[in-house]
């Protein structure tokens, strides 16, 4: 395997930390812009962040992974919401455009799944939109299978689940 990011750190980070806020804003900018079919405005990004806050991606209810190069550039993130029972929701899987197609999304998802196992999670689930084709491909490559709807959010078109061993 090619080492695209030899000096990359993927760490659990508070959603309130500066690097987390930067990458979460980039995430919401990306998904809102795709949704609108044009660059999202600052107000639209702020509204999306307010409607779907990331505060619960912190212990004990969840966690947020942030991928950062040694030089300080934040390249991506992935979140986990711990649910009742032995289940968790995968959310906010994102790689900045300049770092895409180099395996970072897979590394983030692998790391997130390892954290889920440490929390005794046996089933991961997520929902995503129809226009997030790359995300759906990533989940399928990682063994997530499409399942019947389990949520009713306005931005959910596809639902996935994976059993962890």
PDB file of C-alpha atoms in Angstrom:
ATOM      1  CA  UNK A   1       0.000   0.000   0.000  1.00  0.00           C
ATOM      2  CA  UNK A   2       1.269   3.468  -0.864  1.00  0.00           C
ATOM      3  CA  UNK A   3       1.818   5.727   2.150  1.00  0.00           C
ATOM      4  CA  UNK A   4       0.070   8.848   0.994  1.00  0.00           C
ATOM      5  CA  UNK A   5       0.144  10.473   4.436  1.00  0.00           C
ATOM      6  CA  UNK A   6       3.295   9.365   6.263  1.00  0.00           C
ATOM      7  CA  UNK A   7       3.001  12.140   8.843  1.00  0.00           C
ATOM      8  CA  UNK A   8      -0.729  12.043   9.456  1.00  0.00           C
ATOM      9  CA  UNK A   9      -2.371  11.967  12.871  1.00  0.00           C
ATOM     10  CA  UNK A  10      -5.935  10.801  13.354  1.00  0.00           C
ATOM     11  CA  UNK A  11      -7.032  11.733  16.857  1.00  0.00           C
ATOM     12  CA  UNK A  12     -10.162  11.999  18.949  1.00  0.00           C
ATOM     13  CA  UNK A  13     -10.804  15.731  19.120  1.00  0.00           C
ATOM     14  CA  UNK A  14     -13.376  17.858  20.895  1.00  0.00           C
ATOM     15  CA  UNK A  15     -15.944  19.297  18.458  1.00  0.00           C
ATOM     16  CA  UNK A  16     -15.226  22.658  20.098  1.00  0.00           C
ATOM     17  CA  UNK A  17     -11.499  22.576  19.231  1.00  0.00           C
ATOM     18  CA  UNK A  18     -10.352  24.974  16.510  1.00  0.00           C
ATOM     19  CA  UNK A  19      -9.245  22.244  14.090  1.00  0.00           C
ATOM     20  CA  UNK A  20     -12.551  20.404  14.566  1.00  0.00           C
ATOM     21  CA  UNK A  21     -14.576  23.557  13.967  1.00  0.00           C
ATOM     22  CA  UNK A  22     -12.615  24.224  10.756  1.00  0.00           C
ATOM     23  CA  UNK A  23     -13.150  20.754   9.311  1.00  0.00           C
ATOM     24  CA  UNK A  24     -16.808  20.616  10.397  1.00  0.00           C
ATOM     25  CA  UNK A  25     -17.432  23.954   8.689  1.00  0.00           C
ATOM     26  CA  UNK A  26     -15.760  22.578   5.533  1.00  0.00           C
ATOM     27  CA  UNK A  27     -17.965  19.466   5.815  1.00  0.00           C
ATOM     28  CA  UNK A  28     -21.158  21.535   6.057  1.00  0.00           C
ATOM     29  CA  UNK A  29     -19.981  23.814   3.239  1.00  0.00           C
ATOM     30  CA  UNK A  30     -19.445  20.763   1.025  1.00  0.00           C
ATOM     31  CA  UNK A  31     -22.744  19.007   1.754  1.00  0.00           C
ATOM     32  CA  UNK A  32     -24.791  22.221   1.633  1.00  0.00           C
ATOM     33  CA  UNK A  33     -23.186  23.270  -1.664  1.00  0.00           C
ATOM     34  CA  UNK A  34     -23.953  19.872  -3.165  1.00  0.00           C
ATOM     35  CA  UNK A  35     -27.520  20.089  -1.883  1.00  0.00           C
ATOM     36  CA  UNK A  36     -28.097  23.548  -3.386  1.00  0.00           C
ATOM     37  CA  UNK A  37     -26.160  22.799  -6.572  1.00  0.00           C
ATOM     38  CA  UNK A  38     -24.089  25.949  -6.068  1.00  0.00           C
ATOM     39  CA  UNK A  39     -21.666  27.344  -3.484  1.00  0.00           C
ATOM     40  CA  UNK A  40     -23.491  27.652  -0.158  1.00  0.00           C
ATOM     41  CA  UNK A  41     -23.575  31.061   1.471  1.00  0.00           C
ATOM     42  CA  UNK A  42     -22.105  31.696   4.900  1.00  0.00           C
ATOM     43  CA  UNK A  43     -25.661  32.010   6.269  1.00  0.00           C
ATOM     44  CA  UNK A  44     -26.691  28.670   4.744  1.00  0.00           C
ATOM     45  CA  UNK A  45     -23.647  26.951   6.235  1.00  0.00           C
ATOM     46  CA  UNK A  46     -24.313  28.499   9.639  1.00  0.00           C
ATOM     47  CA  UNK A  47     -27.971  27.424   9.459  1.00  0.00           C
ATOM     48  CA  UNK A  48     -27.000  23.841   8.565  1.00  0.00           C
ATOM     49  CA  UNK A  49     -24.532  23.707  11.449  1.00  0.00           C
ATOM     50  CA  UNK A  50     -27.161  25.072  13.813  1.00  0.00           C
ATOM     51  CA  UNK A  51     -29.845  22.616  12.629  1.00  0.00           C
ATOM     52  CA  UNK A  52     -27.518  19.624  13.011  1.00  0.00           C
ATOM     53  CA  UNK A  53     -25.014  20.418  15.778  1.00  0.00           C
ATOM     54  CA  UNK A  54     -21.959  18.271  16.431  1.00  0.00           C
ATOM     55  CA  UNK A  55     -21.813  18.795  20.210  1.00  0.00           C
ATOM     56  CA  UNK A  56     -22.803  15.176  20.886  1.00  0.00           C
ATOM     57  CA  UNK A  57     -19.670  13.917  19.104  1.00  0.00           C
ATOM     58  CA  UNK A  58     -17.798  14.074  22.398  1.00  0.00           C
ATOM     59  CA  UNK A  59     -17.467  11.600  25.252  1.00  0.00           C
ATOM     60  CA  UNK A  60     -19.458  10.046  26.761  1.00  0.00           C
ATOM     61  CA  UNK A  61     -22.098  10.194  23.972  1.00  0.00           C
ATOM     62  CA  UNK A  62     -19.766   9.978  21.002  1.00  0.00           C
ATOM     63  CA  UNK A  63     -16.478  11.022  19.492  1.00  0.00           C
ATOM     64  CA  UNK A  64     -15.042  12.995  16.613  1.00  0.00           C
ATOM     65  CA  UNK A  65     -11.903  11.918  14.790  1.00  0.00           C
ATOM     66  CA  UNK A  66      -9.882  14.618  13.033  1.00  0.00           C
ATOM     67  CA  UNK A  67      -7.143  13.793  10.508  1.00  0.00           C
ATOM     68  CA  UNK A  68      -4.347  16.334  10.477  1.00  0.00           C
ATOM     69  CA  UNK A  69      -0.983  16.486   8.723  1.00  0.00           C
ATOM     70  CA  UNK A  70       2.065  17.117  10.871  1.00  0.00           C
ATOM     71  CA  UNK A  71       2.309  20.593   9.349  1.00  0.00           C
ATOM     72  CA  UNK A  72      -1.114  21.432  10.705  1.00  0.00           C
ATOM     73  CA  UNK A  73      -3.402  21.055   7.693  1.00  0.00           C
ATOM     74  CA  UNK A  74      -6.700  19.449   8.691  1.00  0.00           C
ATOM     75  CA  UNK A  75      -7.658  16.916   6.025  1.00  0.00           C
ATOM     76  CA  UNK A  76     -10.811  15.225   7.254  1.00  0.00           C
ATOM     77  CA  UNK A  77     -13.040  13.959  10.009  1.00  0.00           C
ATOM     78  CA  UNK A  78     -15.420  11.192  11.030  1.00  0.00           C
ATOM     79  CA  UNK A  79     -17.906  11.075  13.886  1.00  0.00           C
ATOM     80  CA  UNK A  80     -19.530   8.387  15.988  1.00  0.00           C
ATOM     81  CA  UNK A  81     -22.716   8.745  18.023  1.00  0.00           C
ATOM     82  CA  UNK A  82     -23.119   6.066  20.662  1.00  0.00           C
ATOM     83  CA  UNK A  83     -26.710   4.843  20.769  1.00  0.00           C
ATOM     84  CA  UNK A  84     -28.607   2.815  23.379  1.00  0.00           C
ATOM     85  CA  UNK A  85     -27.662  -0.835  23.383  1.00  0.00           C
ATOM     86  CA  UNK A  86     -24.618  -1.858  21.408  1.00  0.00           C
ATOM     87  CA  UNK A  87     -25.228   0.331  18.371  1.00  0.00           C
ATOM     88  CA  UNK A  88     -23.666   3.534  17.068  1.00  0.00           C
ATOM     89  CA  UNK A  89     -24.243   5.968  14.216  1.00  0.00           C
ATOM     90  CA  UNK A  90     -21.483   6.927  11.797  1.00  0.00           C
ATOM     91  CA  UNK A  91     -21.650  10.584  10.799  1.00  0.00           C
ATOM     92  CA  UNK A  92     -19.589  13.464   9.400  1.00  0.00           C
ATOM     93  CA  UNK A  93     -17.253  11.263   7.326  1.00  0.00           C
ATOM     94  CA  UNK A  94     -15.465  13.879   5.263  1.00  0.00           C
ATOM     95  CA  UNK A  95     -12.183  14.485   3.431  1.00  0.00           C
ATOM     96  CA  UNK A  96     -11.277  17.929   2.141  1.00  0.00           C
ATOM     97  CA  UNK A  97     -11.369  18.062  -1.686  1.00  0.00           C
ATOM     98  CA  UNK A  98      -7.586  18.492  -2.075  1.00  0.00           C
ATOM     99  CA  UNK A  99      -6.954  15.239  -0.154  1.00  0.00           C
ATOM    100  CA  UNK A 100      -9.544  13.011  -1.816  1.00  0.00           C
ATOM    101  CA  UNK A 101      -8.894   9.797  -3.772  1.00  0.00           C
ATOM    102  CA  UNK A 102      -5.866   8.857  -1.659  1.00  0.00           C
ATOM    103  CA  UNK A 103      -7.466   6.463   0.826  1.00  0.00           C
ATOM    104  CA  UNK A 104      -7.971   8.892   3.690  1.00  0.00           C
ATOM    105  CA  UNK A 105     -11.730   8.247   3.866  1.00  0.00           C
ATOM    106  CA  UNK A 106     -10.988   4.531   4.297  1.00  0.00           C
ATOM    107  CA  UNK A 107      -8.405   5.239   6.992  1.00  0.00           C
ATOM    108  CA  UNK A 108     -10.864   7.432   8.876  1.00  0.00           C
ATOM    109  CA  UNK A 109     -13.608   4.813   8.627  1.00  0.00           C
ATOM    110  CA  UNK A 110     -11.241   2.016   9.766  1.00  0.00           C
ATOM    111  CA  UNK A 111     -10.154   4.107  12.736  1.00  0.00           C
ATOM    112  CA  UNK A 112     -13.756   4.972  13.605  1.00  0.00           C
ATOM    113  CA  UNK A 113     -14.731   1.297  13.493  1.00  0.00           C
ATOM    114  CA  UNK A 114     -11.841   0.434  15.825  1.00  0.00           C
ATOM    115  CA  UNK A 115     -13.047   3.057  18.309  1.00  0.00           C
ATOM    116  CA  UNK A 116     -16.560   1.616  18.026  1.00  0.00           C
ATOM    117  CA  UNK A 117     -15.217  -1.855  18.912  1.00  0.00           C
ATOM    118  CA  UNK A 118     -13.445  -0.392  21.956  1.00  0.00           C
ATOM    119  CA  UNK A 119     -16.838   0.944  23.058  1.00  0.00           C
ATOM    120  CA  UNK A 120     -18.340  -2.565  22.697  1.00  0.00           C
ATOM    121  CA  UNK A 121     -20.435  -1.482  19.678  1.00  0.00           C
ATOM    122  CA  UNK A 122     -21.644  -4.441  17.645  1.00  0.00           C
ATOM    123  CA  UNK A 123     -23.646  -2.624  14.953  1.00  0.00           C
ATOM    124  CA  UNK A 124     -22.952   0.575  13.047  1.00  0.00           C
ATOM    125  CA  UNK A 125     -25.550   2.398  11.030  1.00  0.00           C
ATOM    126  CA  UNK A 126     -25.740   5.571   8.999  1.00  0.00           C
ATOM    127  CA  UNK A 127     -27.888   7.425   6.551  1.00  0.00           C
ATOM    128  CA  UNK A 128     -26.801   9.505   3.599  1.00  0.00           C
ATOM    129  CA  UNK A 129     -28.150  11.423   0.642  1.00  0.00           C
ATOM    130  CA  UNK A 130     -28.535  10.277  -2.952  1.00  0.00           C
ATOM    131  CA  UNK A 131     -26.057  12.885  -4.243  1.00  0.00           C
ATOM    132  CA  UNK A 132     -23.218  11.726  -1.955  1.00  0.00           C
ATOM    133  CA  UNK A 133     -22.211   8.981  -4.364  1.00  0.00           C
ATOM    134  CA  UNK A 134     -18.592   8.762  -3.197  1.00  0.00           C
ATOM    135  CA  UNK A 135     -19.731   8.216   0.380  1.00  0.00           C
ATOM    136  CA  UNK A 136     -22.074   5.416  -0.637  1.00  0.00           C
ATOM    137  CA  UNK A 137     -19.238   3.727  -2.542  1.00  0.00           C
ATOM    138  CA  UNK A 138     -16.932   4.043   0.464  1.00  0.00           C
ATOM    139  CA  UNK A 139     -19.480   2.453   2.781  1.00  0.00           C
ATOM    140  CA  UNK A 140     -20.147  -0.408   0.362  1.00  0.00           C
ATOM    141  CA  UNK A 141     -16.388  -1.106   0.058  1.00  0.00           C
ATOM    142  CA  UNK A 142     -16.217  -1.304   3.851  1.00  0.00           C
ATOM    143  CA  UNK A 143     -18.969  -3.881   4.156  1.00  0.00           C
ATOM    144  CA  UNK A 144     -21.926  -1.655   4.939  1.00  0.00           C
ATOM    145  CA  UNK A 145     -25.092  -2.990   3.397  1.00  0.00           C
ATOM    146  CA  UNK A 146     -28.109  -0.977   2.403  1.00  0.00           C
ATOM    147  CA  UNK A 147     -31.068  -1.583   4.734  1.00  0.00           C
ATOM    148  CA  UNK A 148     -34.652  -0.409   5.165  1.00  0.00           C
ATOM    149  CA  UNK A 149     -35.084   3.188   6.395  1.00  0.00           C
ATOM    150  CA  UNK A 150     -34.572   3.615  10.139  1.00  0.00           C
ATOM    151  CA  UNK A 151     -34.714   7.426  10.305  1.00  0.00           C
ATOM    152  CA  UNK A 152     -36.900  10.078   8.747  1.00  0.00           C
ATOM    153  CA  UNK A 153     -34.629  13.078   8.312  1.00  0.00           C
ATOM    154  CA  UNK A 154     -35.128  15.340   5.311  1.00  0.00           C
ATOM    155  CA  UNK A 155     -31.644  14.571   3.980  1.00  0.00           C
ATOM    156  CA  UNK A 156     -31.705  10.771   4.264  1.00  0.00           C
ATOM    157  CA  UNK A 157     -32.199   8.798   1.059  1.00  0.00           C
ATOM    158  CA  UNK A 158     -30.065   5.717   1.743  1.00  0.00           C
ATOM    159  CA  UNK A 159     -29.593   3.762   4.973  1.00  0.00           C
ATOM    160  CA  UNK A 160     -26.667   1.456   5.716  1.00  0.00           C
ATOM    161  CA  UNK A 161     -25.676  -0.938   8.464  1.00  0.00           C
ATOM    162  CA  UNK A 162     -22.622  -3.003   9.351  1.00  0.00           C
ATOM    163  CA  UNK A 163     -22.185  -5.667  11.990  1.00  0.00           C
ATOM    164  CA  UNK A 164     -18.831  -5.465  13.743  1.00  0.00           C
ATOM    165  CA  UNK A 165     -17.032  -8.636  14.758  1.00  0.00           C
TER     166      UNK A 165
END
